[in-house]
Amino acid sequence: IRGSRTEEPPANQREWELAEPLYRELPGFAGADLSRAREFRDLPPQARDVVRAIQDLVERRVGMLSVGPRNDQVILMDGETL
């Protein structure tokens, strides 16, 4: 808003009108079958890049990734080197 970055939503309508979103575009990985991945390194490079970008954005480590609907279709990220 007016050239300043803020982490809080604007307080009034005028500031909402002045606000510009910040976003990052990343390559997609549509069509990739992630359901068999059980470790981070099993994911396609583009998917790993998305996870890293999310971690950077929220300034927190991802603890678990779901790669399908079943209970065993998860990647536990404990101690995983990104």
mmCIF file with all atom_site columns, C-alpha atoms in Angstrom:
data_model
loop_
_atom_site.group_PDB
_atom_site.id
_atom_site.type_symbol
_atom_site.label_atom_id
_atom_site.label_alt_id
_atom_site.label_comp_id
_atom_site.label_asym_id
_atom_site.label_entity_id
_atom_site.label_seq_id
_atom_site.pdbx_PDB_ins_code
_atom_site.Cartn_x
_atom_site.Cartn_y
_atom_site.Cartn_z
_atom_site.occupancy
_atom_site.B_iso_or_equiv
_atom_site.pdbx_formal_charge
_atom_site.auth_seq_id
_atom_site.auth_comp_id
_atom_site.auth_asym_id
_atom_site.auth_atom_id
_atom_site.pdbx_PDB_model_num
ATOM 1  C CA . ILE A 1 1  ? 0.000   0.000   0.000   1.00 0.00 ? 1  ILE A CA 1
ATOM 2  C CA . ARG A 1 2  ? 1.561   3.252   -1.172  1.00 0.00 ? 2  ARG A CA 1
ATOM 3  C CA . GLY A 1 3  ? 4.823   1.438   -1.801  1.00 0.00 ? 3  GLY A CA 1
ATOM 4  C CA . SER A 1 4  ? 4.955   -0.227  1.610   1.00 0.00 ? 4  SER A CA 1
ATOM 5  C CA . ARG A 1 5  ? 4.684   -3.927  2.295   1.00 0.00 ? 5  ARG A CA 1
ATOM 6  C CA . THR A 1 6  ? 2.292   -4.945  5.052   1.00 0.00 ? 6  THR A CA 1
ATOM 7  C CA . GLU A 1 7  ? 1.415   -8.280  6.603   1.00 0.00 ? 7  GLU A CA 1
ATOM 8  C CA . GLU A 1 8  ? -1.957  -7.017  7.845   1.00 0.00 ? 8  GLU A CA 1
ATOM 9  C CA . PRO A 1 9  ? -5.040  -6.476  5.674   1.00 0.00 ? 9  PRO A CA 1
ATOM 10 C CA . PRO A 1 10 ? -5.902  -2.857  4.902   1.00 0.00 ? 10 PRO A CA 1
ATOM 11 C CA . ALA A 1 11 ? -8.010  -1.095  7.495   1.00 0.00 ? 11 ALA A CA 1
ATOM 12 C CA . ASN A 1 12 ? -10.330 0.738   5.111   1.00 0.00 ? 12 ASN A CA 1
ATOM 13 C CA . GLN A 1 13 ? -11.759 0.636   1.598   1.00 0.00 ? 13 GLN A CA 1
ATOM 14 C CA . ARG A 1 14 ? -9.377  3.285   0.236   1.00 0.00 ? 14 ARG A CA 1
ATOM 15 C CA . GLU A 1 15 ? -6.322  1.282   1.275   1.00 0.00 ? 15 GLU A CA 1
ATOM 16 C CA . TRP A 1 16 ? -7.840  -1.886  -0.239  1.00 0.00 ? 16 TRP A CA 1
ATOM 17 C CA . GLU A 1 17 ? -8.113  -0.004  -3.542  1.00 0.00 ? 17 GLU A CA 1
ATOM 18 C CA . LEU A 1 18 ? -4.429  0.980   -3.320  1.00 0.00 ? 18 LEU A CA 1
ATOM 19 C CA . ALA A 1 19 ? -3.208  -2.482  -2.353  1.00 0.00 ? 19 ALA A CA 1
ATOM 20 C CA . GLU A 1 20 ? -1.287  -4.587  -4.869  1.00 0.00 ? 20 GLU A CA 1
ATOM 21 C CA . PRO A 1 21 ? -0.795  -8.313  -4.299  1.00 0.00 ? 21 PRO A CA 1
ATOM 22 C CA . LEU A 1 22 ? 2.661   -9.842  -4.079  1.00 0.00 ? 22 LEU A CA 1
ATOM 23 C CA . TYR A 1 23 ? 2.964   -13.317 -5.527  1.00 0.00 ? 23 TYR A CA 1
ATOM 24 C CA . ARG A 1 24 ? 5.476   -15.682 -7.021  1.00 0.00 ? 24 ARG A CA 1
ATOM 25 C CA . GLU A 1 25 ? 4.812   -17.851 -10.052 1.00 0.00 ? 25 GLU A CA 1
ATOM 26 C CA . LEU A 1 26 ? 6.287   -21.340 -10.010 1.00 0.00 ? 26 LEU A CA 1
ATOM 27 C CA . PRO A 1 27 ? 6.378   -24.018 -12.685 1.00 0.00 ? 27 PRO A CA 1
ATOM 28 C CA . GLY A 1 28 ? 3.572   -26.505 -12.313 1.00 0.00 ? 28 GLY A CA 1
ATOM 29 C CA . PHE A 1 29 ? 3.686   -30.268 -12.133 1.00 0.00 ? 29 PHE A CA 1
ATOM 30 C CA . ALA A 1 30 ? 0.231   -31.139 -13.451 1.00 0.00 ? 30 ALA A CA 1
ATOM 31 C CA . GLY A 1 31 ? -0.086  -34.714 -14.578 1.00 0.00 ? 31 GLY A CA 1
ATOM 32 C CA . ALA A 1 32 ? 2.678   -35.966 -12.288 1.00 0.00 ? 32 ALA A CA 1
ATOM 33 C CA . ASP A 1 33 ? 1.660   -38.979 -10.189 1.00 0.00 ? 33 ASP A CA 1
ATOM 34 C CA . LEU A 1 34 ? 2.707   -38.130 -6.645  1.00 0.00 ? 34 LEU A CA 1
ATOM 35 C CA . SER A 1 35 ? 0.747   -40.959 -5.012  1.00 0.00 ? 35 SER A CA 1
ATOM 36 C CA . ARG A 1 36 ? 3.714   -43.345 -4.791  1.00 0.00 ? 36 ARG A CA 1
ATOM 37 C CA . ALA A 1 37 ? 6.130   -40.805 -3.307  1.00 0.00 ? 37 ALA A CA 1
ATOM 38 C CA . ARG A 1 38 ? 7.098   -41.638 0.275   1.00 0.00 ? 38 ARG A CA 1
ATOM 39 C CA . GLU A 1 39 ? 10.139  -39.409 0.605   1.00 0.00 ? 39 GLU A CA 1
ATOM 40 C CA . PHE A 1 40 ? 10.710  -35.807 -0.386  1.00 0.00 ? 40 PHE A CA 1
ATOM 41 C CA . ARG A 1 41 ? 13.321  -36.821 -2.952  1.00 0.00 ? 41 ARG A CA 1
ATOM 42 C CA . ASP A 1 42 ? 10.666  -38.996 -4.687  1.00 0.00 ? 42 ASP A CA 1
ATOM 43 C CA . LEU A 1 43 ? 8.757   -35.860 -5.742  1.00 0.00 ? 43 LEU A CA 1
ATOM 44 C CA . PRO A 1 44 ? 9.376   -34.176 -9.105  1.00 0.00 ? 44 PRO A CA 1
ATOM 45 C CA . PRO A 1 45 ? 11.755  -31.182 -8.865  1.00 0.00 ? 45 PRO A CA 1
ATOM 46 C CA . GLN A 1 46 ? 8.907   -28.730 -9.519  1.00 0.00 ? 46 GLN A CA 1
ATOM 47 C CA . ALA A 1 47 ? 6.901   -30.135 -6.586  1.00 0.00 ? 47 ALA A CA 1
ATOM 48 C CA . ARG A 1 48 ? 9.931   -29.889 -4.304  1.00 0.00 ? 48 ARG A CA 1
ATOM 49 C CA . ASP A 1 49 ? 10.366  -26.257 -5.411  1.00 0.00 ? 49 ASP A CA 1
ATOM 50 C CA . VAL A 1 50 ? 6.748   -25.504 -4.443  1.00 0.00 ? 50 VAL A CA 1
ATOM 51 C CA . VAL A 1 51 ? 7.263   -26.979 -0.964  1.00 0.00 ? 51 VAL A CA 1
ATOM 52 C CA . ARG A 1 52 ? 10.437  -24.933 -0.498  1.00 0.00 ? 52 ARG A CA 1
ATOM 53 C CA . ALA A 1 53 ? 8.647   -21.774 -1.669  1.00 0.00 ? 53 ALA A CA 1
ATOM 54 C CA . ILE A 1 54 ? 5.807   -22.349 0.808   1.00 0.00 ? 54 ILE A CA 1
ATOM 55 C CA . GLN A 1 55 ? 8.299   -22.833 3.629   1.00 0.00 ? 55 GLN A CA 1
ATOM 56 C CA . ASP A 1 56 ? 10.065  -19.617 2.666   1.00 0.00 ? 56 ASP A CA 1
ATOM 57 C CA . LEU A 1 57 ? 6.790   -17.712 2.480   1.00 0.00 ? 57 LEU A CA 1
ATOM 58 C CA . VAL A 1 58 ? 5.399   -18.817 5.834   1.00 0.00 ? 58 VAL A CA 1
ATOM 59 C CA . GLU A 1 59 ? 8.830   -19.013 7.501   1.00 0.00 ? 59 GLU A CA 1
ATOM 60 C CA . ARG A 1 60 ? 8.047   -22.468 8.890   1.00 0.00 ? 60 ARG A CA 1
ATOM 61 C CA . ARG A 1 61 ? 9.071   -25.999 7.989   1.00 0.00 ? 61 ARG A CA 1
ATOM 62 C CA . VAL A 1 62 ? 6.524   -28.305 6.394   1.00 0.00 ? 62 VAL A CA 1
ATOM 63 C CA . GLY A 1 63 ? 6.070   -31.336 8.629   1.00 0.00 ? 63 GLY A CA 1
ATOM 64 C CA . MET A 1 64 ? 3.957   -33.582 6.426   1.00 0.00 ? 64 MET A CA 1
ATOM 65 C CA . LEU A 1 65 ? 2.865   -33.721 2.790   1.00 0.00 ? 65 LEU A CA 1
ATOM 66 C CA . SER A 1 66 ? -0.209  -35.553 1.584   1.00 0.00 ? 66 SER A CA 1
ATOM 67 C CA . VAL A 1 67 ? 0.225   -37.194 -1.808  1.00 0.00 ? 67 VAL A CA 1
ATOM 68 C CA . GLY A 1 68 ? -3.106  -39.021 -1.980  1.00 0.00 ? 68 GLY A CA 1
ATOM 69 C CA . PRO A 1 69 ? -6.340  -39.848 -0.159  1.00 0.00 ? 69 PRO A CA 1
ATOM 70 C CA . ARG A 1 70 ? -5.121  -42.922 1.746   1.00 0.00 ? 70 ARG A CA 1
ATOM 71 C CA . ASN A 1 71 ? -3.585  -42.785 5.224   1.00 0.00 ? 71 ASN A CA 1
ATOM 72 C CA . ASP A 1 72 ? -0.304  -44.206 3.938   1.00 0.00 ? 72 ASP A CA 1
ATOM 73 C CA . GLN A 1 73 ? 0.022   -41.626 1.154   1.00 0.00 ? 73 GLN A CA 1
ATOM 74 C CA . VAL A 1 74 ? 2.041   -39.118 3.157   1.00 0.00 ? 74 VAL A CA 1
ATOM 75 C CA . ILE A 1 75 ? 5.590   -37.895 3.326   1.00 0.00 ? 75 ILE A CA 1
ATOM 76 C CA . LEU A 1 76 ? 6.794   -37.172 6.852   1.00 0.00 ? 76 LEU A CA 1
ATOM 77 C CA . MET A 1 77 ? 9.307   -34.373 6.685   1.00 0.00 ? 77 MET A CA 1
ATOM 78 C CA . ASP A 1 78 ? 10.996  -34.885 10.077  1.00 0.00 ? 78 ASP A CA 1
ATOM 79 C CA . GLY A 1 79 ? 14.672  -34.220 9.562   1.00 0.00 ? 79 GLY A CA 1
ATOM 80 C CA . GLU A 1 80 ? 14.276  -34.140 5.769   1.00 0.00 ? 80 GLU A CA 1
ATOM 81 C CA . THR A 1 81 ? 16.926  -32.046 4.050   1.00 0.00 ? 81 THR A CA 1
ATOM 82 C CA . LEU A 1 82 ? 15.381  -29.689 1.565   1.00 0.00 ? 82 LEU A CA 1
#
